[in-house]
Amino acid sequence: MIPLFLLAASLLSSSALAATTCNGDDSLCDRSYSNMTFLGAHDSYAVGTSLADDQSSGVTDQLNDGIRTLQIQAHNMSDGIHLCHSACSLLDGGLMESYLAEVNTWVSANPNEVITIVIVNSDSLPPTAYESAFQSSGLQSHVYSPPSAAIAFNAWPTLGSLIDAGTTVVVFMNYDADFNQVPWIIDEFSNMFEDSYNDVDTTWSCAANRSGSNPASSLMMVNHFLDVVYDLAGTAIYIPDKDAINTTNSESSLEIHVDNCMTLWGRHPNHILLDFYNSNGNAPFDYVAQLNGVPAPTTNVQAVAPGGGENSSSGNGTDSSNQAQISSSSRSSTGSGGAYGRAGMLPTESWTLTVSLIGMGLGGGVVSLWL
Ligand SMILES: *[C@@H]1O[C@H](CO)[C@@H](O)[C@H](O)[C@H]1NC(C)=O
Ligand SMILES: *[C@@H]1O[C@H](CO)[C@@H](O)[C@H](O)[C@H]1NC(C)=O
Ligand SMILES: *[C@@H]1O[C@H](CO)[C@@H](O)[C@H](O)[C@H]1NC(C)=O
Ligand SMILES: *[C@@H]1O[C@H](CO)[C@@H](O)[C@H](O)[C@H]1NC(C)=O
Ligand SMILES: *[C@@H]1O[C@H](CO)[C@@H](O)[C@H](O)[C@H]1NC(C)=O
Ligand SMILES: *[C@@H]1O[C@H](CO)[C@@H](O)[C@H](O)[C@H]1NC(C)=O
């Protein structure tokens, strides 16, 4: 007589129930999570044309287009956790719960796709503070809960096993994760390292910048977005280099970065974060498919140029809605050289941003805002 639980277990592991297509390809079902390259959206929720926005299309479009890593920045507000960029007075992307509900709708409709969420815990909230947003959005039922706080590099599950278990959402948090309190919020730096951010040149070094364990045996996340930096009364303000976005989001630029990772670490990165991920259509998606050894996706990613570039300045400020922009003329007059490369004063058109920053008490310091 076979005990019922053994029967159930054998049914679950039988080929009849096992996924045969994983993240778009049959060959990826046996692939370990730690041997995949996923394309990601830096500040996934920061969608729009202001200086603090990093994307032009929202999270459902991102996922439909093939983005599989969602980086989000959490801030504590009186009505719950919001996704904001640097500060909620600068860019407020709304309640985390609403964002996660949108992700949940997509994840529920796409059970054969493994995705990753990387939380930047800006206000050092305890991990328990995140439970209600995941619960009420419904996403909680899809999260992967690892067996230990640190997962050995070669012990990460395969995509097939994550999909078979229905736990297709891998959640990391940069600081203050606690396995004993909330086991499914995985401590980022015990398991993954990141290379530099706020890059203002195209070195794309892949050297470990933030890490809490041996990078040689950790997951690897690279920040592939280029900034320009402005000096606001001693405060460095990093803003996406929209003029260079198609070059940055091209195969040849990504290849420089990945080649550096190969040289330093002997393997491809696991997560590649982009700004304005769809500026260059399918280019980055085709390249990542090559890295994973699968055919180019059939998805047609419609190219969307970042808004708020040339000639879109709304002027001096009758508009209080953070519509600050950099005009091409003021940008080119910032010149080159100096400690920050293309440094200079923020264009006067950026008055709303300036007002927000002064409101935040950031003028005059050496605070670096990660925009
Ligand atoms: C989050 O904000 C609420 C309301 O402003 C406050 O009561 C709570 O103490 C904050 N939590 C943390 C951990 O700062
Ligand atoms: C990491 O990157 C930041 C921002 O570019 C830089 O200020 C810092 O010095 C870097 N740290 C290391 C250890 O490389
Ligand atoms: C996956 O493994 C192959 C074969 O060892 C390697 O070439 C590739 O770089 C690995 N990819 C990642 C993301 O680790
Ligand atoms: C960026 O690339 C897309 C195609 O991938 C193209 O439609 C668009 O015109 C390019 N933008 C610029 C500014 O070259
Ligand atoms: C921006 O304005 C200048 C001057 O009016 C014009 O020459 C240029 O073509 C405009 N650029 C775009 C992208 O519209
Ligand atoms: C900006 O303000 C200055 C001074 O108030 C004014 O001369 C200028 O015309 C304004 N520019 C725009 C685009 O509104």
Short mmCIF file of C-alpha atoms and ligand atoms in Angstrom, two decimals:
data_model
loop_
_atom_site.label_atom_id
_atom_site.label_comp_id
_atom_site.label_asym_id
_atom_site.label_seq_id
_atom_site.Cartn_x
_atom_site.Cartn_y
_atom_site.Cartn_z
CA MET A 1 0.00 0.00 0.00
CA ILE A 2 1.41 3.38 -1.02
CA PRO A 3 0.90 6.17 1.51
CA LEU A 4 -1.18 8.93 0.03
CA PHE A 5 1.47 11.62 0.43
CA LEU A 6 4.01 9.54 -1.51
CA LEU A 7 1.50 9.00 -4.26
CA ALA A 8 0.84 12.74 -4.41
CA ALA A 9 4.55 13.45 -4.47
CA SER A 10 5.14 11.02 -7.29
CA LEU A 11 2.29 12.51 -9.27
CA LEU A 12 3.73 15.98 -8.78
CA SER A 13 7.12 14.91 -10.02
CA SER A 14 5.77 12.90 -12.94
CA SER A 15 6.43 14.21 -16.41
CA ALA A 16 2.71 14.63 -17.00
CA LEU A 17 2.66 17.58 -14.63
CA ALA A 18 6.13 18.99 -15.19
CA ALA A 19 6.47 22.18 -17.19
CA THR A 20 7.77 21.66 -20.72
CA THR A 21 8.28 25.32 -21.60
CA CYS A 22 10.08 27.61 -19.20
CA ASN A 23 10.62 31.32 -19.80
CA GLY A 24 9.76 30.78 -23.43
CA ASP A 25 11.88 27.76 -24.27
CA ASP A 26 11.86 24.01 -23.63
CA SER A 27 15.59 23.91 -23.07
CA LEU A 28 15.37 26.28 -20.10
CA CYS A 29 13.29 24.02 -17.82
CA ASP A 30 16.38 22.15 -16.61
CA ARG A 31 18.41 25.35 -16.33
CA SER A 32 19.30 26.55 -12.86
CA TYR A 33 18.07 30.01 -11.87
CA SER A 34 21.74 30.82 -11.23
CA ASN A 35 22.64 29.97 -14.82
CA MET A 36 20.09 32.30 -16.44
CA THR A 37 20.48 35.84 -17.72
CA PHE A 38 17.37 37.96 -17.16
CA LEU A 39 16.80 41.42 -18.55
CA GLY A 40 15.54 43.89 -15.95
CA ALA A 41 13.94 47.30 -15.59
CA HIS A 42 15.78 49.69 -13.27
CA ASP A 43 13.15 51.62 -11.28
CA SER A 44 10.39 49.69 -12.99
CA TYR A 45 7.66 51.88 -11.43
CA ALA A 46 9.27 55.22 -12.43
CA VAL A 47 7.38 55.67 -15.69
CA GLY A 48 7.09 59.05 -17.35
CA THR A 49 9.03 61.95 -18.77
CA SER A 50 10.32 63.81 -15.71
CA LEU A 51 13.97 63.96 -14.71
CA ALA A 52 13.39 61.26 -12.11
CA ASP A 53 11.73 58.79 -14.47
CA ASP A 54 13.71 55.82 -15.77
CA GLN A 55 11.12 54.02 -17.92
CA SER A 56 8.59 54.94 -20.59
CA SER A 57 6.28 51.95 -20.29
CA GLY A 58 4.59 50.43 -17.26
CA VAL A 59 5.18 47.10 -15.60
CA THR A 60 2.62 45.08 -17.59
CA ASP A 61 4.20 46.26 -20.85
CA GLN A 62 7.62 45.52 -19.39
CA LEU A 63 6.63 41.94 -18.59
CA ASN A 64 4.84 41.43 -21.92
CA ASP A 65 7.96 42.63 -23.71
CA GLY A 66 10.17 40.14 -21.87
CA ILE A 67 11.52 42.06 -18.87
CA ARG A 68 11.95 39.48 -16.09
CA THR A 69 13.65 41.45 -13.32
CA LEU A 70 11.82 44.33 -11.67
CA GLN A 71 13.84 46.67 -9.50
CA ILE A 72 11.75 48.85 -7.19
CA GLN A 73 12.49 51.40 -4.47
CA ALA A 74 10.24 51.30 -1.39
CA HIS A 75 9.45 54.29 0.84
CA ASN A 76 7.32 54.46 3.96
CA MET A 77 4.32 56.78 3.68
CA SER A 78 1.41 57.38 6.02
CA ASP A 79 -0.97 55.25 3.93
CA GLY A 80 1.47 52.42 3.28
CA ILE A 81 4.59 51.66 1.30
CA HIS A 82 5.00 53.67 -1.90
CA LEU A 83 7.39 53.16 -4.77
CA CYS A 84 9.27 56.42 -5.05
CA HIS A 85 12.49 57.56 -6.64
CA SER A 86 14.95 58.98 -4.13
CA ALA A 87 12.03 60.70 -2.35
CA CYS A 88 8.28 60.65 -2.73
CA SER A 89 8.25 64.44 -3.14
CA LEU A 90 10.35 63.93 -6.27
CA LEU A 91 8.61 60.98 -7.87
CA ASP A 92 5.79 58.99 -6.33
CA GLY A 93 4.93 55.86 -8.29
CA GLY A 94 2.02 55.04 -6.00
CA LEU A 95 1.31 52.26 -3.55
CA MET A 96 3.51 49.18 -3.70
CA GLU A 97 0.40 47.07 -3.22
CA SER A 98 -1.14 48.41 -6.47
CA TYR A 99 2.08 47.76 -8.36
CA LEU A 100 2.31 44.22 -6.99
CA ALA A 101 -1.36 43.59 -7.85
CA GLU A 102 -0.56 44.45 -11.47
CA VAL A 103 2.43 42.11 -11.35
CA ASN A 104 0.22 39.43 -9.80
CA THR A 105 -2.30 39.66 -12.63
CA TRP A 106 0.50 39.05 -15.12
CA VAL A 107 2.20 36.31 -13.11
CA SER A 108 -1.11 34.46 -12.65
CA ALA A 109 -1.72 34.58 -16.41
CA ASN A 110 1.85 33.48 -17.21
CA PRO A 111 2.59 30.54 -14.92
CA ASN A 112 5.56 29.35 -17.00
CA GLU A 113 7.59 32.52 -16.53
CA VAL A 114 10.01 33.01 -13.64
CA ILE A 115 10.47 36.64 -12.65
CA THR A 116 12.53 38.45 -10.01
CA ILE A 117 11.70 41.46 -7.85
CA VAL A 118 14.57 43.39 -6.26
CA ILE A 119 13.44 45.73 -3.48
CA VAL A 120 15.55 48.72 -2.52
CA ASN A 121 14.60 49.20 1.13
CA SER A 122 15.12 52.96 1.25
CA ASP A 123 13.62 53.55 4.70
CA SER A 124 15.14 50.47 6.35
CA LEU A 125 11.71 49.01 7.01
CA PRO A 126 11.64 45.63 8.78
CA PRO A 127 10.88 42.79 6.35
CA THR A 128 7.55 42.19 8.10
CA ALA A 129 6.41 45.63 6.86
CA TYR A 130 6.28 44.16 3.35
CA GLU A 131 4.01 41.24 4.17
CA SER A 132 0.70 43.05 3.82
CA ALA A 133 1.45 44.46 0.34
CA PHE A 134 2.39 41.00 -0.93
CA GLN A 135 -0.61 39.39 0.79
CA SER A 136 -3.28 41.82 -0.33
CA SER A 137 -1.95 42.05 -3.87
CA GLY A 138 -2.19 38.28 -4.18
CA LEU A 139 1.45 37.92 -5.16
CA GLN A 140 2.30 36.19 -1.90
CA SER A 141 1.04 32.85 -3.20
CA HIS A 142 3.62 32.93 -6.03
CA VAL A 143 6.78 33.78 -4.09
CA TYR A 144 9.68 31.36 -3.82
CA SER A 145 10.75 30.57 -0.27
CA PRO A 146 14.32 29.23 -0.13
CA PRO A 147 15.43 26.63 2.42
CA SER A 148 18.10 28.90 3.92
CA ALA A 149 19.11 32.56 4.11
CA ALA A 150 22.08 32.04 1.82
CA ILE A 151 21.62 29.77 -1.14
CA ALA A 152 24.74 28.07 -2.51
CA PHE A 153 25.34 29.22 -6.07
CA ASN A 154 24.79 25.78 -7.55
CA ALA A 155 21.86 24.98 -5.25
CA TRP A 156 19.45 27.42 -6.87
CA PRO A 157 16.42 25.57 -8.23
CA THR A 158 15.82 25.05 -11.93
CA LEU A 159 13.24 27.16 -13.72
CA GLY A 160 11.21 23.99 -14.21
CA SER A 161 11.03 23.26 -10.50
CA LEU A 162 10.05 26.84 -9.66
CA ILE A 163 7.31 26.67 -12.28
CA ASP A 164 6.10 23.23 -11.19
CA ALA A 165 5.81 24.49 -7.64
CA GLY A 166 3.97 27.64 -8.73
CA THR A 167 6.62 29.74 -7.00
CA THR A 168 7.73 31.78 -9.98
CA VAL A 169 8.52 35.05 -8.17
CA VAL A 170 11.97 35.36 -6.59
CA VAL A 171 12.14 38.33 -4.21
CA PHE A 172 15.36 39.99 -3.05
CA MET A 173 15.86 42.98 -0.76
CA ASN A 174 19.09 44.96 -0.55
CA TYR A 175 19.21 45.59 3.22
CA ASP A 176 17.44 44.43 6.40
CA ALA A 177 16.12 41.11 5.10
CA ASP A 178 15.74 38.52 7.87
CA PHE A 179 15.27 34.88 7.00
CA ASN A 180 13.93 34.08 10.46
CA GLN A 181 11.16 36.63 10.18
CA VAL A 182 10.27 36.57 6.48
CA PRO A 183 12.05 33.70 4.74
CA TRP A 184 10.85 34.55 1.21
CA ILE A 185 12.44 38.03 1.22
CA ILE A 186 15.93 36.93 0.25
CA ASP A 187 18.89 38.98 1.41
CA GLU A 188 20.33 40.39 -1.80
CA PHE A 189 23.96 40.75 -0.85
CA SER A 190 24.29 37.36 0.85
CA ASN A 191 23.36 35.87 -2.49
CA MET A 192 24.12 38.37 -5.23
CA PHE A 193 26.55 41.16 -5.98
CA GLU A 194 26.09 44.27 -8.05
CA ASP A 195 28.59 46.17 -10.10
CA SER A 196 28.82 49.96 -10.05
CA TYR A 197 25.90 52.32 -10.53
CA ASN A 198 25.72 56.03 -11.31
CA ASP A 199 28.02 55.25 -14.22
CA VAL A 200 28.87 58.32 -16.28
CA ASP A 201 31.22 56.59 -18.67
CA THR A 202 30.93 53.43 -20.71
CA THR A 203 33.62 51.35 -18.99
CA TRP A 204 30.93 48.87 -17.79
CA SER A 205 33.55 47.21 -15.64
CA CYS A 206 31.53 44.39 -13.98
CA ALA A 207 33.77 44.64 -10.90
CA ALA A 208 31.89 43.98 -7.66
CA ASN A 209 30.66 47.22 -6.12
CA ARG A 210 28.20 46.08 -3.47
CA SER A 211 28.41 42.54 -2.21
CA GLY A 212 28.10 40.68 1.08
CA SER A 213 29.59 37.37 0.12
CA ASN A 214 32.21 36.02 -2.25
CA PRO A 215 31.30 37.48 -5.67
CA ALA A 216 32.93 34.55 -7.43
CA SER A 217 30.19 32.28 -6.07
CA SER A 218 27.27 34.72 -6.01
CA LEU A 219 24.58 35.69 -8.43
CA MET A 220 25.59 38.75 -10.46
CA MET A 221 23.48 41.83 -11.24
CA VAL A 222 24.90 44.50 -13.53
CA ASN A 223 23.68 48.06 -13.81
CA HIS A 224 23.69 48.85 -17.50
CA PHE A 225 22.43 52.42 -17.50
CA LEU A 226 24.36 55.56 -18.25
CA ASP A 227 23.87 58.82 -16.39
CA VAL A 228 24.86 62.41 -16.77
CA VAL A 229 25.64 64.18 -13.55
CA TYR A 230 24.86 67.72 -12.52
CA ASP A 231 26.16 69.63 -9.56
CA LEU A 232 23.42 71.31 -7.57
CA ALA A 233 25.13 73.40 -4.90
CA GLY A 234 27.51 70.59 -4.10
CA THR A 235 24.97 67.83 -4.48
CA ALA A 236 25.60 65.43 -7.33
CA ILE A 237 22.40 64.71 -9.26
CA TYR A 238 22.54 61.69 -11.56
CA ILE A 239 20.07 61.68 -14.42
CA PRO A 240 19.66 59.12 -17.22
CA ASP A 241 21.59 60.01 -20.36
CA LYS A 242 18.60 59.98 -22.68
CA ASP A 243 20.65 61.21 -25.64
CA ALA A 244 22.79 58.06 -25.49
CA ILE A 245 20.00 55.63 -24.67
CA ASN A 246 19.99 53.67 -27.94
CA THR A 247 23.74 53.23 -27.81
CA THR A 248 23.52 52.04 -24.21
CA ASN A 249 20.66 49.68 -25.04
CA SER A 250 22.46 48.23 -28.06
CA GLU A 251 23.93 44.79 -28.45
CA SER A 252 27.47 46.16 -28.81
CA SER A 253 27.27 48.14 -25.57
CA LEU A 254 25.80 45.19 -23.67
CA GLU A 255 28.51 43.01 -25.14
CA ILE A 256 31.25 45.23 -23.67
CA HIS A 257 29.67 44.79 -20.25
CA VAL A 258 29.14 41.04 -20.57
CA ASP A 259 32.65 40.51 -21.97
CA ASN A 260 34.01 42.26 -18.89
CA CYS A 261 31.97 39.91 -16.70
CA MET A 262 33.35 36.93 -18.61
CA THR A 263 36.90 38.19 -18.11
CA LEU A 264 36.46 38.85 -14.41
CA TRP A 265 34.12 36.06 -13.38
CA GLY A 266 34.07 33.53 -16.20
CA ARG A 267 30.31 33.68 -16.66
CA HIS A 268 27.48 35.87 -17.84
CA PRO A 269 25.57 38.16 -15.46
CA ASN A 270 22.27 36.86 -14.08
CA HIS A 271 20.45 40.18 -14.16
CA ILE A 272 21.05 43.15 -16.46
CA LEU A 273 19.17 46.30 -15.44
CA LEU A 274 18.30 48.90 -18.09
CA ASP A 275 16.77 52.36 -18.14
CA PHE A 276 14.08 52.90 -20.84
CA TYR A 277 14.35 49.21 -21.66
CA ASN A 278 12.34 49.55 -24.87
CA SER A 279 14.14 52.51 -26.47
CA ASN A 280 15.86 50.22 -28.93
CA GLY A 281 13.12 47.71 -29.64
CA ASN A 282 14.15 44.07 -29.56
CA ALA A 283 17.92 44.69 -29.47
CA PRO A 284 18.61 43.88 -25.78
CA PHE A 285 16.09 41.03 -25.76
CA ASP A 286 17.70 39.39 -28.78
CA TYR A 287 21.10 39.72 -27.18
CA VAL A 288 20.00 38.16 -23.87
CA ALA A 289 18.40 35.26 -25.77
CA GLN A 290 21.82 34.66 -27.36
CA LEU A 291 23.42 34.63 -23.90
CA ASN A 292 20.89 32.03 -22.79
CA GLY A 293 21.47 29.98 -25.94
CA VAL A 294 17.87 30.19 -27.12
CA PRO A 295 16.33 31.62 -30.31
CA ALA A 296 15.46 35.32 -30.41
CA PRO A 297 12.02 35.93 -28.91
CA THR A 298 9.14 36.32 -31.33
CA THR A 299 7.77 39.22 -29.29
CA ASN A 300 7.86 42.45 -31.23
CA VAL A 301 9.06 45.06 -28.77
CA GLN A 302 7.85 48.40 -30.04
CA ALA A 303 10.58 51.01 -29.70
CA VAL A 304 9.51 53.84 -27.40
CA ALA A 305 11.79 56.84 -27.09
CA PRO A 306 12.24 58.29 -23.62
CA GLY A 307 10.09 61.40 -23.31
CA GLY A 308 11.33 64.68 -22.02
CA GLY A 309 14.43 64.85 -24.15
CA GLU A 310 15.19 67.57 -26.62
CA ASN A 311 13.01 70.67 -26.82
CA SER A 312 10.47 69.41 -24.36
CA SER A 313 11.15 71.86 -21.60
CA SER A 314 7.95 73.21 -20.18
CA GLY A 315 9.73 76.39 -19.15
CA ASN A 316 9.91 78.07 -15.83
CA GLY A 317 7.47 76.72 -13.75
CA THR A 318 3.89 77.50 -13.79
CA ASP A 319 3.61 73.78 -13.63
CA SER A 320 4.24 72.33 -10.22
CA SER A 321 4.06 68.70 -11.29
CA ASN A 322 7.74 67.97 -11.58
CA GLN A 323 7.88 68.32 -15.34
CA ALA A 324 11.48 69.52 -15.23
CA GLN A 325 13.46 68.63 -18.29
CA ILE A 326 16.89 69.13 -19.71
CA SER A 327 16.94 70.92 -23.00
CA SER A 328 19.55 69.98 -25.55
CA SER A 329 21.01 73.47 -25.56
CA SER A 330 21.54 73.68 -21.83
CA ARG A 331 22.89 70.17 -21.78
CA SER A 332 25.48 70.80 -24.46
CA SER A 333 26.57 73.98 -22.70
CA THR A 334 27.49 72.01 -19.63
CA GLY A 335 30.72 71.06 -21.35
CA SER A 336 32.92 68.20 -20.38
CA GLY A 337 35.65 67.57 -17.87
CA GLY A 338 35.54 68.07 -14.15
CA ALA A 339 35.20 65.39 -11.55
CA TYR A 340 31.84 64.31 -12.91
CA GLY A 341 32.61 64.09 -16.61
CA ARG A 342 29.79 65.96 -18.26
CA ALA A 343 29.20 67.97 -15.12
CA GLY A 344 27.69 71.39 -14.90
CA MET A 345 24.91 73.31 -13.32
CA LEU A 346 21.45 71.87 -13.60
CA PRO A 347 19.64 73.69 -16.38
CA THR A 348 17.42 76.49 -15.15
CA GLU A 349 14.45 74.68 -16.66
CA SER A 350 14.85 72.15 -13.90
CA TRP A 351 13.48 74.49 -11.33
CA THR A 352 10.82 72.10 -10.07
CA LEU A 353 13.43 69.48 -9.40
CA THR A 354 15.56 72.08 -7.68
CA VAL A 355 12.66 73.14 -5.52
CA SER A 356 11.95 69.53 -4.59
CA LEU A 357 15.55 68.92 -3.65
CA ILE A 358 15.83 72.05 -1.57
CA GLY A 359 12.58 71.03 0.07
CA MET A 360 14.32 67.78 0.94
CA GLY A 361 17.16 69.72 2.52
CA LEU A 362 19.71 68.26 0.19
CA GLY A 363 21.35 71.38 -1.19
CA GLY A 364 24.89 72.12 -0.10
CA GLY A 365 25.85 68.62 0.94
CA VAL A 366 27.73 65.92 -0.82
CA VAL A 367 24.66 63.78 -1.03
CA SER A 368 24.51 61.71 -4.16
CA LEU A 369 21.01 61.09 -5.37
CA TRP A 370 20.58 57.95 -7.34
CA LEU A 371 18.27 59.11 -10.05
C1 LIG B 1 6.10 54.26 8.62
O1 LIG B 1 5.25 55.38 8.59
C2 LIG B 1 4.23 55.32 9.57
C3 LIG B 1 3.27 56.46 9.33
O2 LIG B 1 3.93 57.66 9.06
C4 LIG B 1 4.88 55.36 10.94
O3 LIG B 1 3.89 55.27 11.94
C5 LIG B 1 5.82 54.17 11.07
O4 LIG B 1 6.51 54.26 12.29
C6 LIG B 1 6.81 54.16 9.95
N1 LIG B 1 7.56 52.93 10.03
C7 LIG B 1 8.90 52.90 10.09
C8 LIG B 1 9.52 51.57 10.26
O5 LIG B 1 9.58 53.91 10.00
C1 LIG B 2 30.25 51.74 -5.70
O1 LIG B 2 29.67 52.69 -6.59
C2 LIG B 2 29.45 53.96 -5.98
C3 LIG B 2 28.68 54.80 -6.95
O2 LIG B 2 29.30 54.84 -8.20
C4 LIG B 2 30.77 54.55 -5.59
O3 LIG B 2 30.56 55.79 -4.96
C5 LIG B 2 31.48 53.61 -4.63
O4 LIG B 2 32.76 54.10 -4.35
C6 LIG B 2 31.60 52.22 -5.22
N1 LIG B 2 32.10 51.31 -4.20
C7 LIG B 2 32.95 50.32 -4.46
C8 LIG B 2 33.35 49.49 -3.30
O5 LIG B 2 33.35 50.09 -5.59
C1 LIG B 3 25.55 29.25 -17.84
O1 LIG B 3 26.44 28.21 -18.04
C2 LIG B 3 27.20 28.30 -19.25
C3 LIG B 3 28.00 27.02 -19.39
O2 LIG B 3 28.83 26.86 -18.28
C4 LIG B 3 28.06 29.54 -19.19
O3 LIG B 3 28.75 29.71 -20.41
C5 LIG B 3 27.18 30.76 -18.97
O4 LIG B 3 27.98 31.89 -18.78
C6 LIG B 3 26.32 30.56 -17.76
N1 LIG B 3 25.39 31.72 -17.64
C7 LIG B 3 25.20 32.31 -16.48
C8 LIG B 3 24.25 33.45 -16.48
O5 LIG B 3 25.73 31.95 -15.46
C1 LIG B 4 16.34 54.08 -31.30
O1 LIG B 4 16.13 52.80 -31.87
C2 LIG B 4 14.84 52.57 -32.40
C3 LIG B 4 14.79 51.20 -33.04
O2 LIG B 4 15.29 50.21 -32.26
C4 LIG B 4 14.51 53.60 -33.46
O3 LIG B 4 13.17 53.44 -33.86
C5 LIG B 4 14.69 54.99 -32.90
O4 LIG B 4 14.50 55.94 -33.92
C6 LIG B 4 16.08 55.15 -32.35
N1 LIG B 4 16.18 56.46 -31.75
C7 LIG B 4 17.19 57.28 -32.01
C8 LIG B 4 17.17 58.61 -31.32
O5 LIG B 4 18.09 56.98 -32.79
C1 LIG B 5 15.00 71.38 -31.11
O1 LIG B 5 14.94 72.76 -31.38
C2 LIG B 5 15.94 73.21 -32.27
C3 LIG B 5 15.85 74.73 -32.38
O2 LIG B 5 14.51 75.12 -32.55
C4 LIG B 5 15.78 72.50 -33.63
O3 LIG B 5 16.79 72.91 -34.50
C5 LIG B 5 15.87 71.01 -33.40
O4 LIG B 5 15.63 70.33 -34.61
C6 LIG B 5 14.86 70.55 -32.37
N1 LIG B 5 15.09 69.16 -32.07
C7 LIG B 5 14.09 68.27 -32.04
C8 LIG B 5 14.46 66.87 -31.71
O5 LIG B 5 12.94 68.59 -32.24
C1 LIG B 6 11.34 82.11 -17.53
O1 LIG B 6 11.34 83.15 -16.57
C2 LIG B 6 12.04 84.29 -17.00
C3 LIG B 6 12.11 85.29 -15.84
O2 LIG B 6 10.92 85.29 -15.13
C4 LIG B 6 11.34 84.86 -18.22
O3 LIG B 6 12.05 85.98 -18.71
C5 LIG B 6 11.30 83.79 -19.31
O4 LIG B 6 10.60 84.24 -20.43
C6 LIG B 6 10.66 82.51 -18.81
N1 LIG B 6 10.78 81.46 -19.80
C7 LIG B 6 9.76 80.69 -20.13
C8 LIG B 6 10.02 79.62 -21.15
O5 LIG B 6 8.66 80.78 -19.62
#
